mmCIF file of C-alpha atoms in Angstrom:
data_model
loop_
_atom_site.group_PDB
_atom_site.id
_atom_site.type_symbol
_atom_site.label_atom_id
_atom_site.label_comp_id
_atom_site.label_asym_id
_atom_site.label_seq_id
_atom_site.Cartn_x
_atom_site.Cartn_y
_atom_site.Cartn_z
ATOM 1 C CA MET A 189 -10.577 -8.802 -15.609
ATOM 2 C CA THR A 190 -7.020 -8.338 -14.102
ATOM 3 C CA LYS A 191 -6.357 -9.667 -10.444
ATOM 4 C CA HIS A 192 -3.129 -9.900 -8.453
ATOM 5 C CA ALA A 193 -2.809 -13.020 -6.352
ATOM 6 C CA SER A 194 0.758 -14.146 -6.410
ATOM 7 C CA PHE A 195 1.059 -13.975 -2.465
ATOM 8 C CA SER A 196 -2.208 -14.990 -0.717
ATOM 9 C CA THR A 197 -2.755 -12.181 1.744
ATOM 10 C CA SER A 198 -6.120 -13.675 2.557
ATOM 11 C CA GLY A 199 -4.421 -16.675 3.958
ATOM 12 C CA PHE A 200 -1.605 -14.798 5.573
ATOM 13 C CA PHE A 201 -3.615 -12.268 7.531
ATOM 14 C CA ASN A 202 -5.859 -14.753 9.494
ATOM 15 C CA ARG A 203 -8.234 -13.623 12.271
ATOM 16 C CA GLU A 204 -5.661 -13.522 14.880
ATOM 17 C CA MET A 205 -3.233 -11.731 12.854
ATOM 18 C CA ALA A 206 -5.817 -8.971 11.731
ATOM 19 C CA GLU A 207 -6.892 -8.502 15.066
ATOM 20 C CA ALA A 208 -3.189 -7.922 16.169
ATOM 21 C CA TYR A 209 -2.218 -6.044 13.160
ATOM 22 C CA ASP A 210 -2.440 -2.561 14.406
ATOM 23 C CA GLN A 211 -0.973 -3.366 17.710
ATOM 24 C CA ARG A 212 1.880 -5.125 16.209
ATOM 25 C CA ASN A 213 2.724 -2.106 13.966
ATOM 26 C CA SER A 214 2.288 0.541 16.618
ATOM 27 C CA GLY A 215 6.168 0.849 17.071
ATOM 28 C CA LEU A 216 6.120 2.088 13.375
ATOM 29 C CA GLN A 217 3.581 4.874 14.009
ATOM 30 C CA PRO A 218 6.164 7.610 13.437
ATOM 31 C CA ILE A 219 6.806 6.035 10.014
ATOM 32 C CA ALA A 220 3.155 5.907 9.178
ATOM 33 C CA ASP A 221 2.331 9.243 10.562
ATOM 34 C CA SER A 222 4.978 10.701 8.063
ATOM 35 C CA LEU A 223 3.755 8.647 5.211
ATOM 36 C CA HIS A 224 0.038 9.738 5.908
ATOM 37 C CA PHE A 225 1.065 13.173 6.487
ATOM 38 C CA LEU A 226 2.884 13.538 2.919
ATOM 39 C CA MET A 227 0.082 11.658 1.270
ATOM 40 C CA GLY A 228 -2.400 13.993 2.520
ATOM 41 C CA LEU A 229 -0.233 16.852 1.147
ATOM 42 C CA VAL A 230 -0.156 15.193 -2.285
ATOM 43 C CA LEU A 231 -3.798 14.629 -2.449
ATOM 44 C CA ASP A 232 -4.827 18.058 -1.118
ATOM 45 C CA ARG A 233 -5.441 19.310 -4.523
ATOM 46 C CA LEU A 234 -8.239 16.816 -5.233
ATOM 47 C CA PRO A 235 -11.788 18.046 -5.462
ATOM 48 C CA GLU A 236 -14.075 18.401 -2.418
ATOM 49 C CA GLN A 237 -16.135 15.412 -3.667
ATOM 50 C CA ALA A 238 -13.302 13.233 -4.486
ATOM 51 C CA ARG A 239 -13.464 9.572 -4.897
ATOM 52 C CA ILE A 240 -10.583 7.296 -3.567
ATOM 53 C CA LEU A 241 -9.572 3.795 -4.388
ATOM 54 C CA CYS A 242 -7.810 2.084 -1.505
ATOM 55 C CA VAL A 243 -5.994 -0.930 -2.673
ATOM 56 C CA GLY A 244 -4.809 -3.494 -0.023
ATOM 57 C CA VAL A 245 -6.963 -1.411 2.586
ATOM 58 C CA GLY A 246 -6.245 -3.794 5.428
ATOM 59 C CA THR A 247 -7.452 -2.195 8.685
ATOM 60 C CA GLY A 248 -8.368 1.115 7.010
ATOM 61 C CA ALA A 249 -5.373 3.190 8.182
ATOM 62 C CA GLU A 250 -5.315 5.257 5.120
ATOM 63 C CA ILE A 251 -8.841 5.914 4.868
ATOM 64 C CA LEU A 252 -8.823 7.076 8.408
ATOM 65 C CA ALA A 253 -5.797 9.267 7.916
ATOM 66 C CA LEU A 254 -7.771 11.054 5.180
ATOM 67 C CA ALA A 255 -11.461 10.915 5.772
ATOM 68 C CA ASN A 256 -11.691 13.408 8.788
ATOM 69 C CA ASP A 257 -9.814 16.364 6.930
ATOM 70 C CA HIS A 258 -12.054 15.696 3.775
ATOM 71 C CA PRO A 259 -15.621 15.143 4.769
ATOM 72 C CA GLY A 260 -16.863 15.174 1.095
ATOM 73 C CA TRP A 261 -14.491 12.265 -0.047
ATOM 74 C CA THR A 262 -15.801 8.794 -0.458
ATOM 75 C CA PHE A 263 -13.689 5.680 -0.496
ATOM 76 C CA THR A 264 -13.706 2.206 -1.990
ATOM 77 C CA GLY A 265 -11.487 -0.126 -0.155
ATOM 78 C CA VAL A 266 -10.366 -3.541 -1.598
ATOM 79 C CA ASP A 267 -8.444 -6.323 0.303
ATOM 80 C CA PRO A 268 -8.332 -10.089 -0.304
ATOM 81 C CA SER A 269 -8.324 -10.826 3.600
ATOM 82 C CA ALA A 270 -11.783 -10.892 4.878
ATOM 83 C CA GLU A 271 -10.576 -10.864 8.508
ATOM 84 C CA MET A 272 -8.536 -7.610 7.836
ATOM 85 C CA LEU A 273 -11.823 -6.201 6.244
ATOM 86 C CA GLU A 274 -13.783 -6.972 9.316
ATOM 87 C CA VAL A 275 -11.324 -5.128 11.587
ATOM 88 C CA GLY A 276 -11.257 -2.281 9.122
ATOM 89 C CA ARG A 277 -15.062 -2.018 9.029
ATOM 90 C CA ARG A 278 -15.157 -1.901 12.695
ATOM 91 C CA ARG A 279 -12.515 0.907 12.947
ATOM 92 C CA LEU A 280 -14.179 2.773 10.201
ATOM 93 C CA LYS A 281 -17.663 2.497 12.028
ATOM 94 C CA ASP A 282 -16.081 3.562 15.499
ATOM 95 C CA ALA A 283 -14.623 6.641 13.845
ATOM 96 C CA GLY A 284 -17.983 7.635 12.119
ATOM 97 C CA VAL A 285 -16.961 7.218 8.425
ATOM 98 C CA LEU A 286 -18.156 3.908 7.283
ATOM 99 C CA ASP A 287 -21.160 5.565 5.597
ATOM 100 C CA ARG A 288 -18.648 6.825 3.011
ATOM 101 C CA CYS A 289 -16.927 3.557 2.638
ATOM 102 C CA ARG A 290 -17.398 0.692 0.331
ATOM 103 C CA LEU A 291 -15.386 -2.399 1.126
ATOM 104 C CA VAL A 292 -14.796 -5.131 -1.209
ATOM 105 C CA GLN A 293 -13.106 -8.497 -0.592
ATOM 106 C CA GLY A 294 -10.812 -9.379 -3.514
ATOM 107 C CA TYR A 295 -8.209 -7.700 -5.682
ATOM 108 C CA VAL A 296 -8.133 -4.473 -7.553
ATOM 109 C CA GLY A 297 -9.378 -6.382 -10.671
ATOM 110 C CA ASP A 298 -12.650 -7.095 -8.673
ATOM 111 C CA VAL A 299 -13.512 -3.404 -8.232
ATOM 112 C CA THR A 300 -15.793 -2.785 -11.064
ATOM 113 C CA ASP A 301 -16.107 1.107 -10.590
ATOM 114 C CA THR A 302 -13.945 3.550 -12.537
ATOM 115 C CA ASP A 303 -13.071 7.191 -12.800
ATOM 116 C CA PHE A 304 -11.519 7.542 -9.358
ATOM 117 C CA ASP A 305 -10.014 10.603 -8.554
ATOM 118 C CA ALA A 306 -6.974 8.943 -6.795
ATOM 119 C CA ALA A 307 -5.891 5.491 -5.915
ATOM 120 C CA VAL A 308 -3.851 4.721 -2.831
ATOM 121 C CA SER A 309 -1.749 1.435 -2.340
ATOM 122 C CA LEU A 310 0.392 1.481 0.849
ATOM 123 C CA LEU A 311 2.455 -1.433 1.863
ATOM 124 C CA ASP A 312 0.613 -3.581 -0.633
ATOM 125 C CA ALA A 313 2.731 -3.795 -3.979
ATOM 126 C CA HIS A 314 5.608 -5.979 -2.366
ATOM 127 C CA PHE A 315 3.108 -8.788 -1.801
ATOM 128 C CA ILE A 316 2.990 -9.138 -5.706
ATOM 129 C CA LYS A 317 5.543 -10.999 -7.674
ATOM 130 C CA ALA A 318 7.519 -8.927 -10.165
ATOM 131 C CA ASP A 319 6.102 -10.607 -13.350
ATOM 132 C CA GLU A 320 2.511 -9.747 -11.931
ATOM 133 C CA ARG A 321 3.343 -6.116 -11.208
ATOM 134 C CA PRO A 322 2.554 -4.978 -14.794
ATOM 135 C CA ALA A 323 -1.100 -6.201 -14.518
ATOM 136 C CA PHE A 324 -1.401 -4.624 -10.989
ATOM 137 C CA TYR A 325 -0.337 -1.445 -11.965
ATOM 138 C CA ARG A 326 -2.212 -1.239 -15.195
ATOM 139 C CA ALA A 327 -5.537 -2.450 -13.403
ATOM 140 C CA ILE A 328 -5.048 0.807 -10.981
ATOM 141 C CA TYR A 329 -4.163 2.897 -14.063
ATOM 142 C CA ASP A 330 -7.486 1.685 -15.761
ATOM 143 C CA ARG A 331 -9.700 2.642 -12.798
ATOM 144 C CA LEU A 332 -8.556 6.206 -12.394
ATOM 145 C CA LYS A 333 -10.052 9.015 -14.247
ATOM 146 C CA PRO A 334 -7.751 11.032 -16.628
ATOM 147 C CA GLY A 335 -5.644 13.323 -14.557
ATOM 148 C CA GLY A 336 -6.234 11.063 -11.407
ATOM 149 C CA CYS A 337 -3.531 10.588 -8.997
ATOM 150 C CA PHE A 338 -1.722 7.146 -7.874
ATOM 151 C CA ILE A 339 0.143 6.972 -4.655
ATOM 152 C CA SER A 340 1.940 3.926 -3.596
ATOM 153 C CA ALA A 341 4.538 2.937 -0.867
ATOM 154 C CA GLU A 342 6.149 -0.487 -0.559
ATOM 155 C CA ILE A 343 9.299 -2.239 0.144
ATOM 156 C CA SER A 344 11.693 -1.223 -2.454
ATOM 157 C CA ALA A 345 15.376 -2.108 -2.758
ATOM 158 C CA ALA A 346 18.039 -3.235 -5.125
ATOM 159 C CA LEU A 347 18.704 -6.530 -3.424
ATOM 160 C CA ASP A 348 22.250 -7.034 -5.089
ATOM 161 C CA ALA A 349 23.553 -3.562 -4.630
ATOM 162 C CA PRO A 350 26.654 -2.943 -2.488
ATOM 163 C CA GLU A 351 24.713 -1.159 0.145
ATOM 164 C CA PHE A 352 22.087 -3.717 0.719
ATOM 165 C CA PRO A 353 23.630 -5.626 3.537
ATOM 166 C CA LEU A 354 23.636 -2.388 5.416
ATOM 167 C CA MET A 355 19.886 -1.634 4.305
ATOM 168 C CA LEU A 356 19.165 -4.946 5.714
ATOM 169 C CA ASP A 357 20.642 -4.294 9.127
ATOM 170 C CA ASN A 358 18.385 -1.010 9.229
ATOM 171 C CA TRP A 359 15.364 -3.117 8.217
ATOM 172 C CA LYS A 360 15.941 -5.616 10.960
ATOM 173 C CA GLN A 361 15.920 -2.916 13.566
ATOM 174 C CA VAL A 362 12.412 -2.018 12.164
ATOM 175 C CA GLN A 363 11.496 -5.639 12.604
ATOM 176 C CA ARG A 364 12.648 -5.617 15.923
ATOM 177 C CA LEU A 365 10.366 -2.972 16.944
ATOM 178 C CA MET A 366 7.563 -5.064 15.614
ATOM 179 C CA GLY A 367 8.680 -7.837 18.021
ATOM 180 C CA ALA A 368 10.499 -10.127 15.577
ATOM 181 C CA SER A 369 12.373 -13.051 17.050
ATOM 182 C CA ASN A 370 16.063 -13.830 16.287
ATOM 183 C CA GLU A 371 14.726 -16.695 14.258
ATOM 184 C CA SER A 372 12.548 -14.764 11.929
ATOM 185 C CA LEU A 373 15.324 -12.131 11.595
ATOM 186 C CA ALA A 374 17.541 -14.714 10.321
ATOM 187 C CA LYS A 375 15.189 -15.612 7.722
ATOM 188 C CA LEU A 376 14.267 -11.981 6.720
ATOM 189 C CA GLU A 377 16.723 -11.805 3.675
ATOM 190 C CA GLY A 378 15.340 -15.020 2.314
ATOM 191 C CA MET A 379 11.675 -13.750 2.735
ATOM 192 C CA LEU A 380 12.696 -10.387 0.721
ATOM 193 C CA ARG A 381 14.306 -12.374 -2.027
ATOM 194 C CA THR A 382 11.760 -15.248 -2.409
ATOM 195 C CA THR A 383 8.659 -14.777 -0.560
ATOM 196 C CA LEU A 384 7.945 -11.359 -1.239
ATOM 197 C CA GLY A 385 7.968 -9.591 -4.759
ATOM 198 C CA VAL A 386 10.649 -6.860 -3.857
ATOM 199 C CA VAL A 387 11.518 -4.724 -6.749
ATOM 200 C CA SER A 388 14.283 -1.913 -7.022
ATOM 201 C CA PRO A 389 13.416 1.646 -7.169
ATOM 202 C CA ALA A 390 14.578 1.834 -10.780
ATOM 203 C CA ASP A 391 12.605 -1.143 -11.892
ATOM 204 C CA THR A 392 9.459 0.148 -9.964
ATOM 205 C CA GLU A 393 9.456 3.419 -11.794
ATOM 206 C CA ALA A 394 10.019 1.637 -15.204
ATOM 207 C CA LEU A 395 7.037 -0.671 -14.331
ATOM 208 C CA TRP A 396 4.911 2.554 -13.592
ATOM 209 C CA ARG A 397 6.014 4.081 -16.938
ATOM 210 C CA ASP A 398 5.051 1.202 -18.729
ATOM 211 C CA ALA A 399 1.619 0.866 -17.039
ATOM 212 C CA GLY A 400 0.939 4.503 -18.343
ATOM 213 C CA PHE A 401 2.193 6.724 -15.677
ATOM 214 C CA PRO A 402 4.848 8.642 -17.502
ATOM 215 C CA LEU A 403 6.475 10.582 -14.480
ATOM 216 C CA PRO A 404 6.814 8.780 -11.190
ATOM 217 C CA VAL A 405 7.725 11.241 -8.493
ATOM 218 C CA PRO A 406 9.557 9.876 -5.395
ATOM 219 C CA PHE A 407 8.115 11.565 -2.193
ATOM 220 C CA PHE A 408 8.921 9.195 0.860
ATOM 221 C CA GLN A 409 11.453 6.950 2.121
ATOM 222 C CA ALA A 410 12.022 5.142 5.318
ATOM 223 C CA PHE A 411 14.746 2.756 5.141
ATOM 224 C CA MET A 412 13.671 0.250 2.615
ATOM 225 C CA VAL A 413 9.962 1.611 2.526
ATOM 226 C CA ARG A 414 9.745 4.037 -0.591
ATOM 227 C CA GLY A 415 6.829 5.835 -1.963
ATOM 228 C CA TRP A 416 5.945 7.564 -5.242
ATOM 229 C CA HIS A 417 3.113 9.375 -6.814
ATOM 230 C CA ALA A 418 2.221 9.998 -10.473
ATOM 231 C CA LEU A 419 -0.712 11.233 -12.541
ATOM 232 C CA LYS A 420 -2.639 9.466 -15.167
ATOM 233 C CA PRO A 421 -2.350 11.650 -18.422
ATOM 234 C CA ILE A 422 -5.231 13.746 -19.574
#
């Protein structure tokens, strides 16, 4: 069974970081709101009793963005970080939707269920090295029903393109909103190049096609965060 584990988010998001995660990202709420709004429009065509797989579910933000508007939907969320899942479980319980959720500690390959109507992966794929992306996307593909929808948003950029230095300056502005220090900003380019598995938009779309999604459709961009959706062929 395929798993992705090239970047250990289970170790990266310790208890302290998990508890502070939503507060740290609060400056990005306008971006998150836009992404969730557009995600909801893409998924609005799903049936009233849809089953949704959330990969890298973290603190449950995407479930919370969808659950209230779709009371018949059920959710399976998977994340390698027990600490993030603990925070997510508490948030989902407080929102009154935990009874419609199943949370799995691990990777997408640890989810044994199939035939999901949709799979959502928000700000997760860039933690996976490029050579492990084919298996990651294929594992998601295998868990969708024919005609199921895949939505992903990730940090994506052509790191050697002429415009990248200006894109990096924009991304530093985002990181400042999240409280980044001058020291961490100086290391940002190195993190994008070596620590994270950042892939260009063209390469991302090629990986989707190789995994079985014939037509990735761009639907979102906020600086270096880009989003696509695609359907599994019937």
